[in-house]
PDB file of C-alpha atoms in Angstrom:
ATOM      1  CA  UNK A   1      76.132  -3.752  -8.475  1.00 74.00           C
ATOM      2  CA  UNK A   2      75.373  -0.192  -8.660  1.00 85.00           C
ATOM      3  CA  UNK A   3      73.756   1.731  -5.778  1.00 91.00           C
ATOM      4  CA  UNK A   4      70.425   2.349  -7.808  1.00 90.00           C
ATOM      5  CA  UNK A   5      69.989  -1.236  -8.485  1.00 92.00           C
ATOM      6  CA  UNK A   6      70.517  -2.041  -4.780  1.00 94.00           C
ATOM      7  CA  UNK A   7      68.008   0.561  -3.707  1.00 93.00           C
ATOM      8  CA  UNK A   8      65.470  -0.819  -6.253  1.00 92.00           C
ATOM      9  CA  UNK A   9      66.150  -4.305  -4.812  1.00 94.00           C
ATOM     10  CA  UNK A  10      65.750  -3.132  -1.279  1.00 94.00           C
ATOM     11  CA  UNK A  11      62.559  -1.249  -2.112  1.00 94.00           C
ATOM     12  CA  UNK A  12      61.065  -4.428  -3.697  1.00 95.00           C
ATOM     13  CA  UNK A  13      62.188  -6.371  -0.706  1.00 95.00           C
ATOM     14  CA  UNK A  14      60.681  -3.909   1.674  1.00 96.00           C
ATOM     15  CA  UNK A  15      57.381  -3.966  -0.164  1.00 94.00           C
ATOM     16  CA  UNK A  16      57.289  -7.697   0.059  1.00 95.00           C
ATOM     17  CA  UNK A  17      57.987  -7.727   3.679  1.00 97.00           C
ATOM     18  CA  UNK A  18      55.505  -4.953   4.878  1.00 95.00           C
ATOM     19  CA  UNK A  19      52.852  -6.110   2.158  1.00 91.00           C
ATOM     20  CA  UNK A  20      52.751  -2.811   0.557  1.00 89.00           C
ATOM     21  CA  UNK A  21      52.393  -2.077  -3.292  1.00 88.00           C
ATOM     22  CA  UNK A  22      55.490  -2.172  -5.167  1.00 92.00           C
ATOM     23  CA  UNK A  23      55.437   0.980  -7.568  1.00 91.00           C
ATOM     24  CA  UNK A  24      58.842   1.623  -9.075  1.00 90.00           C
ATOM     25  CA  UNK A  25      57.508   3.917 -11.855  1.00 91.00           C
ATOM     26  CA  UNK A  26      55.446   5.974  -9.304  1.00 90.00           C
ATOM     27  CA  UNK A  27      52.339   5.401 -11.331  1.00 93.00           C
ATOM     28  CA  UNK A  28      49.040   6.884  -9.811  1.00 93.00           C
ATOM     29  CA  UNK A  29      47.261   4.095  -8.302  1.00 91.00           C
ATOM     30  CA  UNK A  30      44.731   5.874  -5.947  1.00 91.00           C
ATOM     31  CA  UNK A  31      45.840   3.759  -2.835  1.00 86.00           C
ATOM     32  CA  UNK A  32      45.787   6.705  -0.632  1.00 88.00           C
ATOM     33  CA  UNK A  33      42.119   7.235  -1.204  1.00 92.00           C
ATOM     34  CA  UNK A  34      41.329   3.594  -1.223  1.00 90.00           C
ATOM     35  CA  UNK A  35      43.057   3.072   2.353  1.00 89.00           C
ATOM     36  CA  UNK A  36      41.172   6.193   3.688  1.00 93.00           C
ATOM     37  CA  UNK A  37      38.417   5.561   6.093  1.00 93.00           C
ATOM     38  CA  UNK A  38      34.880   5.862   4.461  1.00 94.00           C
ATOM     39  CA  UNK A  39      33.142   9.157   5.284  1.00 93.00           C
ATOM     40  CA  UNK A  40      29.598   8.106   4.400  1.00 92.00           C
ATOM     41  CA  UNK A  41      28.620   6.284   7.745  1.00 91.00           C
ATOM     42  CA  UNK A  42      29.717   9.379   9.998  1.00 92.00           C
ATOM     43  CA  UNK A  43      27.958  11.774   7.500  1.00 91.00           C
ATOM     44  CA  UNK A  44      24.807   9.691   7.779  1.00 91.00           C
ATOM     45  CA  UNK A  45      24.889   9.753  11.607  1.00 92.00           C
ATOM     46  CA  UNK A  46      25.426  13.514  11.660  1.00 94.00           C
ATOM     47  CA  UNK A  47      22.153  14.393  10.004  1.00 92.00           C
ATOM     48  CA  UNK A  48      18.895  13.784  11.748  1.00 92.00           C
ATOM     49  CA  UNK A  49      16.567  11.212  10.000  1.00 88.00           C
ATOM     50  CA  UNK A  50      14.027  12.679   7.650  1.00 87.00           C
ATOM     51  CA  UNK A  51      10.457  12.776   8.790  1.00 84.00           C
ATOM     52  CA  UNK A  52       8.153  11.082   6.206  1.00 84.00           C
ATOM     53  CA  UNK A  53       4.502  12.418   6.669  1.00 82.00           C
ATOM     54  CA  UNK A  54       3.114   9.597   4.581  1.00 82.00           C
ATOM     55  CA  UNK A  55       4.774   7.076   6.879  1.00 85.00           C
ATOM     56  CA  UNK A  56       3.514   8.686  10.088  1.00 85.00           C
ATOM     57  CA  UNK A  57      -0.094   9.006   8.649  1.00 84.00           C
ATOM     58  CA  UNK A  58      -0.106   5.382   7.681  1.00 86.00           C
ATOM     59  CA  UNK A  59       1.073   4.295  11.120  1.00 88.00           C
ATOM     60  CA  UNK A  60      -1.068   6.555  12.996  1.00 88.00           C
ATOM     61  CA  UNK A  61      -4.402   7.043  11.056  1.00 85.00           C
ATOM     62  CA  UNK A  62      -6.383   8.653  14.055  1.00 89.00           C
ATOM     63  CA  UNK A  63      -4.308  11.797  13.861  1.00 84.00           C
ATOM     64  CA  UNK A  64      -5.536  12.362  10.288  1.00 84.00           C
ATOM     65  CA  UNK A  65      -2.374  13.929   8.793  1.00 83.00           C
ATOM     66  CA  UNK A  66      -2.715  15.531   5.462  1.00 82.00           C
ATOM     67  CA  UNK A  67       0.202  15.150   3.044  1.00 83.00           C
ATOM     68  CA  UNK A  68       0.438  18.077   0.897  1.00 86.00           C
ATOM     69  CA  UNK A  69       2.232  16.592  -1.798  1.00 87.00           C
ATOM     70  CA  UNK A  70      -0.200  13.716  -2.071  1.00 88.00           C
ATOM     71  CA  UNK A  71      -3.030  16.004  -1.970  1.00 92.00           C
ATOM     72  CA  UNK A  72      -1.632  17.930  -4.948  1.00 95.00           C
ATOM     73  CA  UNK A  73      -1.088  14.603  -6.741  1.00 94.00           C
ATOM     74  CA  UNK A  74      -4.737  13.581  -6.135  1.00 94.00           C
ATOM     75  CA  UNK A  75      -5.974  17.024  -7.419  1.00 96.00           C
ATOM     76  CA  UNK A  76      -3.705  16.848 -10.704  1.00 95.00           C
ATOM     77  CA  UNK A  77      -5.180  13.384 -11.373  1.00 94.00           C
ATOM     78  CA  UNK A  78      -8.646  14.671 -10.998  1.00 94.00           C
ATOM     79  CA  UNK A  79      -7.897  17.688 -13.215  1.00 95.00           C
ATOM     80  CA  UNK A  80      -6.450  15.257 -15.915  1.00 94.00           C
ATOM     81  CA  UNK A  81      -9.405  13.192 -15.826  1.00 91.00           C
ATOM     82  CA  UNK A  82     -11.624  16.107 -16.228  1.00 92.00           C
ATOM     83  CA  UNK A  83      -9.825  17.128 -19.308  1.00 93.00           C
ATOM     84  CA  UNK A  84      -9.867  13.480 -20.725  1.00 89.00           C
ATOM     85  CA  UNK A  85      -6.277  12.967 -20.156  1.00 88.00           C
ATOM     86  CA  UNK A  86      -6.595  10.308 -17.222  1.00 81.00           C
ATOM     87  CA  UNK A  87      -5.704   6.750 -17.316  1.00 83.00           C
ATOM     88  CA  UNK A  88      -7.334   4.374 -19.874  1.00 80.00           C
ATOM     89  CA  UNK A  89      -9.931   1.943 -18.483  1.00 80.00           C
ATOM     90  CA  UNK A  90      -8.609  -1.560 -17.933  1.00 83.00           C
ATOM     91  CA  UNK A  91     -10.007  -4.147 -20.135  1.00 82.00           C
ATOM     92  CA  UNK A  92     -12.340  -6.562 -18.306  1.00 85.00           C
ATOM     93  CA  UNK A  93     -12.317  -9.287 -21.181  1.00 84.00           C
ATOM     94  CA  UNK A  94     -10.012 -10.387 -23.949  1.00 82.00           C
ATOM     95  CA  UNK A  95     -12.415  -8.928 -26.316  1.00 80.00           C
ATOM     96  CA  UNK A  96     -12.207  -5.498 -24.832  1.00 77.00           C
ATOM     97  CA  UNK A  97      -8.414  -5.523 -25.320  1.00 76.00           C
ATOM     98  CA  UNK A  98      -8.635  -6.672 -28.924  1.00 72.00           C
ATOM     99  CA  UNK A  99     -11.037  -3.762 -29.733  1.00 62.00           C
ATOM    100  CA  UNK A 100      -8.694  -1.211 -28.227  1.00 58.00           C
ATOM    101  CA  UNK A 101      -5.873  -2.720 -30.365  1.00 61.00           C
ATOM    102  CA  UNK A 102      -7.813  -2.339 -33.515  1.00 63.00           C
ATOM    103  CA  UNK A 103      -8.670   1.436 -32.631  1.00 59.00           C
ATOM    104  CA  UNK A 104      -5.000   2.336 -32.880  1.00 56.00           C
TER     105      UNK A 104
END
């Protein structure tokens, strides 16, 4: 047997013994990145938790926090209602919903 055949056999045997991937064609498998430690958990621990004003306001109502984003949203809803662009009234009976379907 030639030396290249022996080396290929040795490589295959080494991969079986040490349970590594046998890749005789040197195809790109991404094994290096799949074996690497995940970065996500340590990155999450690095940054402090985000303060959620709405959750704090719900948990401690006596502090009377004002969430500026929620305040702006409520003002926008009121503005849309004044211009006639608000939500449609919910049908109370089946007849109401049929009338709305006919108007379309």
